[in-house]
One Martini backbone bead per residue (centre of mass of N, CA, C, O) as a GRO file, in nm:
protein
  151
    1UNK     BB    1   0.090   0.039   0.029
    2UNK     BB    2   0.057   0.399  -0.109
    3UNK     BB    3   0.105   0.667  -0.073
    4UNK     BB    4   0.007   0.934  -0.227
    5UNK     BB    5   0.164   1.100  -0.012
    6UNK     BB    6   0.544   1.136   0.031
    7UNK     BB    7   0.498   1.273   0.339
    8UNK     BB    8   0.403   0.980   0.429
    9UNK     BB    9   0.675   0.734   0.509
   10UNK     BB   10   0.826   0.444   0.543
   11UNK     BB   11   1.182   0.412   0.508
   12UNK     BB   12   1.163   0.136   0.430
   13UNK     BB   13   0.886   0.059   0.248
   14UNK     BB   14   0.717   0.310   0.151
   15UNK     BB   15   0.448   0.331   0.351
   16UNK     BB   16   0.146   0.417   0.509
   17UNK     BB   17   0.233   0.518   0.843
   18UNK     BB   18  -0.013   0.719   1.008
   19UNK     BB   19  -0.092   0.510   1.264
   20UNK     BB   20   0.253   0.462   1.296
   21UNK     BB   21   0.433   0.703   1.468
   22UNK     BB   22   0.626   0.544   1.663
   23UNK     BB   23   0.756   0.297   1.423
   24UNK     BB   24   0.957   0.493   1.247
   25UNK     BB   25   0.834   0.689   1.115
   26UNK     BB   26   0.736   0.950   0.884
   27UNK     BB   27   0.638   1.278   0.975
   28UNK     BB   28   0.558   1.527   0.774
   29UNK     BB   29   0.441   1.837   0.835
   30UNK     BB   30   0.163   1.707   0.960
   31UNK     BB   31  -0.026   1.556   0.754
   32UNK     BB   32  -0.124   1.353   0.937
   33UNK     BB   33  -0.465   1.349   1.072
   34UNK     BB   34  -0.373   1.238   1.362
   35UNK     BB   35  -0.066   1.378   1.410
   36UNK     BB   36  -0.218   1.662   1.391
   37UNK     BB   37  -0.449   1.676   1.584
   38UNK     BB   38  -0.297   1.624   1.828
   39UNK     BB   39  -0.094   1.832   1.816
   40UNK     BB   40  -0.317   2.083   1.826
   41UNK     BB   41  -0.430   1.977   2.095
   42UNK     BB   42  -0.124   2.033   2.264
   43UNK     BB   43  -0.128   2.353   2.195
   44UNK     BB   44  -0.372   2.431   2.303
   45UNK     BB   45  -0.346   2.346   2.558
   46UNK     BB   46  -0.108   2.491   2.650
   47UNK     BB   47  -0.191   2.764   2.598
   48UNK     BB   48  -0.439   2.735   2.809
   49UNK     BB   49  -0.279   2.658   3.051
   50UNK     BB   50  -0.156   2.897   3.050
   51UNK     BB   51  -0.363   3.143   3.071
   52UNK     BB   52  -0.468   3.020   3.329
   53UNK     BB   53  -0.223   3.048   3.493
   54UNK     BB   54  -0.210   3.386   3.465
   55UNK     BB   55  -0.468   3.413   3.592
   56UNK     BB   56  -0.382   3.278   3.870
   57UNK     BB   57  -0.206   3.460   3.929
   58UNK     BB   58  -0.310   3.738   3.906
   59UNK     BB   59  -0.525   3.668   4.131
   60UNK     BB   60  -0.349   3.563   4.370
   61UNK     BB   61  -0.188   3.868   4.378
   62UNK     BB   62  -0.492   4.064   4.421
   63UNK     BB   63  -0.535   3.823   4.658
   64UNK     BB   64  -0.267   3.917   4.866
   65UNK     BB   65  -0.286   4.210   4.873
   66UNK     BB   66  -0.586   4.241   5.006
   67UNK     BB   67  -0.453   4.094   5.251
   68UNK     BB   68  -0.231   4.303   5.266
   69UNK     BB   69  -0.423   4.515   5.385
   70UNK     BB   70  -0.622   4.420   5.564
   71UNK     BB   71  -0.379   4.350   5.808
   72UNK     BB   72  -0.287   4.632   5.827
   73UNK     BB   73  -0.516   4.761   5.940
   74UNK     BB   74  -0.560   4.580   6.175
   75UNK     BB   75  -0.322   4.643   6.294
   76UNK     BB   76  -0.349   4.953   6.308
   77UNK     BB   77  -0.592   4.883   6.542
   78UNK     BB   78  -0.400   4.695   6.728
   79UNK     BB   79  -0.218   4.918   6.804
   80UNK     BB   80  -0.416   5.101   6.952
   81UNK     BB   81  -0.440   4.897   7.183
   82UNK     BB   82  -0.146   4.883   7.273
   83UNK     BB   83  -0.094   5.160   7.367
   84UNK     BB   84  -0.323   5.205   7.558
   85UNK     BB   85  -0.254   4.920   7.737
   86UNK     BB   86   0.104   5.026   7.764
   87UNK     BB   87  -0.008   5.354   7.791
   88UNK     BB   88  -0.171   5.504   8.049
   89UNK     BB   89  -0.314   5.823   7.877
   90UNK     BB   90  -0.228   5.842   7.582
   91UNK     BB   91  -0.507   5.864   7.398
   92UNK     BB   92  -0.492   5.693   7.149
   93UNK     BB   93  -0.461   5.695   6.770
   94UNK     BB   94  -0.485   5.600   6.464
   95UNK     BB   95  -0.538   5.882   6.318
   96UNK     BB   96  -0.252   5.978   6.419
   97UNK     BB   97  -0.087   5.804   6.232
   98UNK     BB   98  -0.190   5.862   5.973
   99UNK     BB   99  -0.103   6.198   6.007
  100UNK     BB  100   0.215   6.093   6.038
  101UNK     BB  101   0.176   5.955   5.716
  102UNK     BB  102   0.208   6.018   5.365
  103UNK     BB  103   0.171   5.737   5.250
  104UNK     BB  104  -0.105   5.718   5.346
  105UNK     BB  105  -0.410   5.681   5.180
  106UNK     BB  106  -0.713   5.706   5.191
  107UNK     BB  107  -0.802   5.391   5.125
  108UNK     BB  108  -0.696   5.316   5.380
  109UNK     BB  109  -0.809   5.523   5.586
  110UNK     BB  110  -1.114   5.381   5.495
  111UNK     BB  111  -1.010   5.068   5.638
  112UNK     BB  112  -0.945   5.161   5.887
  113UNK     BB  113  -1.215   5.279   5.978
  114UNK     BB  114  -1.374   5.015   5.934
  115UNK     BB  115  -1.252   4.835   6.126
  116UNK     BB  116  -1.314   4.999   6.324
  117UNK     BB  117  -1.612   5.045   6.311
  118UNK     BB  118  -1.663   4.746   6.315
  119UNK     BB  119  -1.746   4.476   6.470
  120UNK     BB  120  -1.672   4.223   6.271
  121UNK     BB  121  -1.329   4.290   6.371
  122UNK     BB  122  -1.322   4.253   6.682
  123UNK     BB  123  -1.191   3.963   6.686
  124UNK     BB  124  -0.931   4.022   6.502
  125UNK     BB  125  -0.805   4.242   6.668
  126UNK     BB  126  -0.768   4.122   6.930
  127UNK     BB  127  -0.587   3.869   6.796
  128UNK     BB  128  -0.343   4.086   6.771
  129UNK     BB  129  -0.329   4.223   7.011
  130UNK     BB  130  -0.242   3.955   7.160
  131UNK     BB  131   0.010   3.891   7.026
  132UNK     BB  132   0.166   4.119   7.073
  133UNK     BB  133   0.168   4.127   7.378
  134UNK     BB  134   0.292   3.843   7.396
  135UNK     BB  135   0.526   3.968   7.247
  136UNK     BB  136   0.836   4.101   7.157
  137UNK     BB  137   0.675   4.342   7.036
  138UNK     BB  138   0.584   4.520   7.291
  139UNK     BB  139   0.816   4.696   7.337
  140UNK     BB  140   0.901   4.782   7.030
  141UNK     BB  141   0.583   4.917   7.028
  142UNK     BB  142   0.692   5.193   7.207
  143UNK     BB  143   0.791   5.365   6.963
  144UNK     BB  144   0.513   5.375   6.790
  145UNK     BB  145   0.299   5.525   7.042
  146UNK     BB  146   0.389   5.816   6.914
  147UNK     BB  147   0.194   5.792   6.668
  148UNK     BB  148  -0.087   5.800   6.864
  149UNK     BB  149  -0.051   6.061   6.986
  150UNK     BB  150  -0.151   6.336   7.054
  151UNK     BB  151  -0.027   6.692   6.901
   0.00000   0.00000   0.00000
């Protein structure tokens, strides 16, 4: 059996080896179409993966900035608590802390100013509190508490 198409051709018998291409067989430029159909869907494949690994990364990496902007505020909130605890009479505000740093944007000081006032942050909020107070940045964070003292 003669293959019309004489780039699909097996090298020892000269015959159309299209359905066993991996039996030392020759196709050229992808004439078969079946390890046309094959590659093609391999490539198809791969493209759609990275497609996907790429949408998964950027989704990944704008929830991860998005909770770590979450945990600032909380933090930042978390502190008013610690220096207020830790130096009675201090009257701190986290207010007073985002008013002497030029680099927090409105749009944090009112995920701060949310996460103060809604309730449902309160346990969120005291959990941070305590780890602050039990570990040795409790010391450390009476450096930060100046920034919270009113002005």
């Amino acid at each position: 059996m003669y293959s019309a198409d004489p780039d699909i051709v097996d090298v020892e018998t000269g015959t159309n080896t299209c359905l066993l291409p991996t039996l030392g067989c020759v196709v050229h430029r992808n004439k078969c179409p079946i390890t046309k159909g094959i590659m093609m869907s391999s490539t198809r494949i791969f493209r759609v993966s990275l497609c996907l690994a790429g949408f998964a990364f950027t989704g990944n990496s704008l929830a991860n900035q998005q909770e770590e902007e979450h945990q600032w505020s909380v933090t930042m909130v978390a502190m008013e608590q610690v220096c207020n605890k830790t130096n009675p009479g201090l009257n701190g505000d986290v207010e007073n802390a985002m008013a002497s740093d030029p680099k927090i944007d409105e749009a944090k000081k009112s995920q701060v100013r949310k996460i103060k006032s809604d309730p449902s942050y309160k346990l969120e909020v005291a959990s941070i509190t305590s780890t602050i107070l039990k570990s040795p940045l409790a010391a450390m964070a009476q450096d930060m508490c100046k920034e919270y003292a009113p002005k």
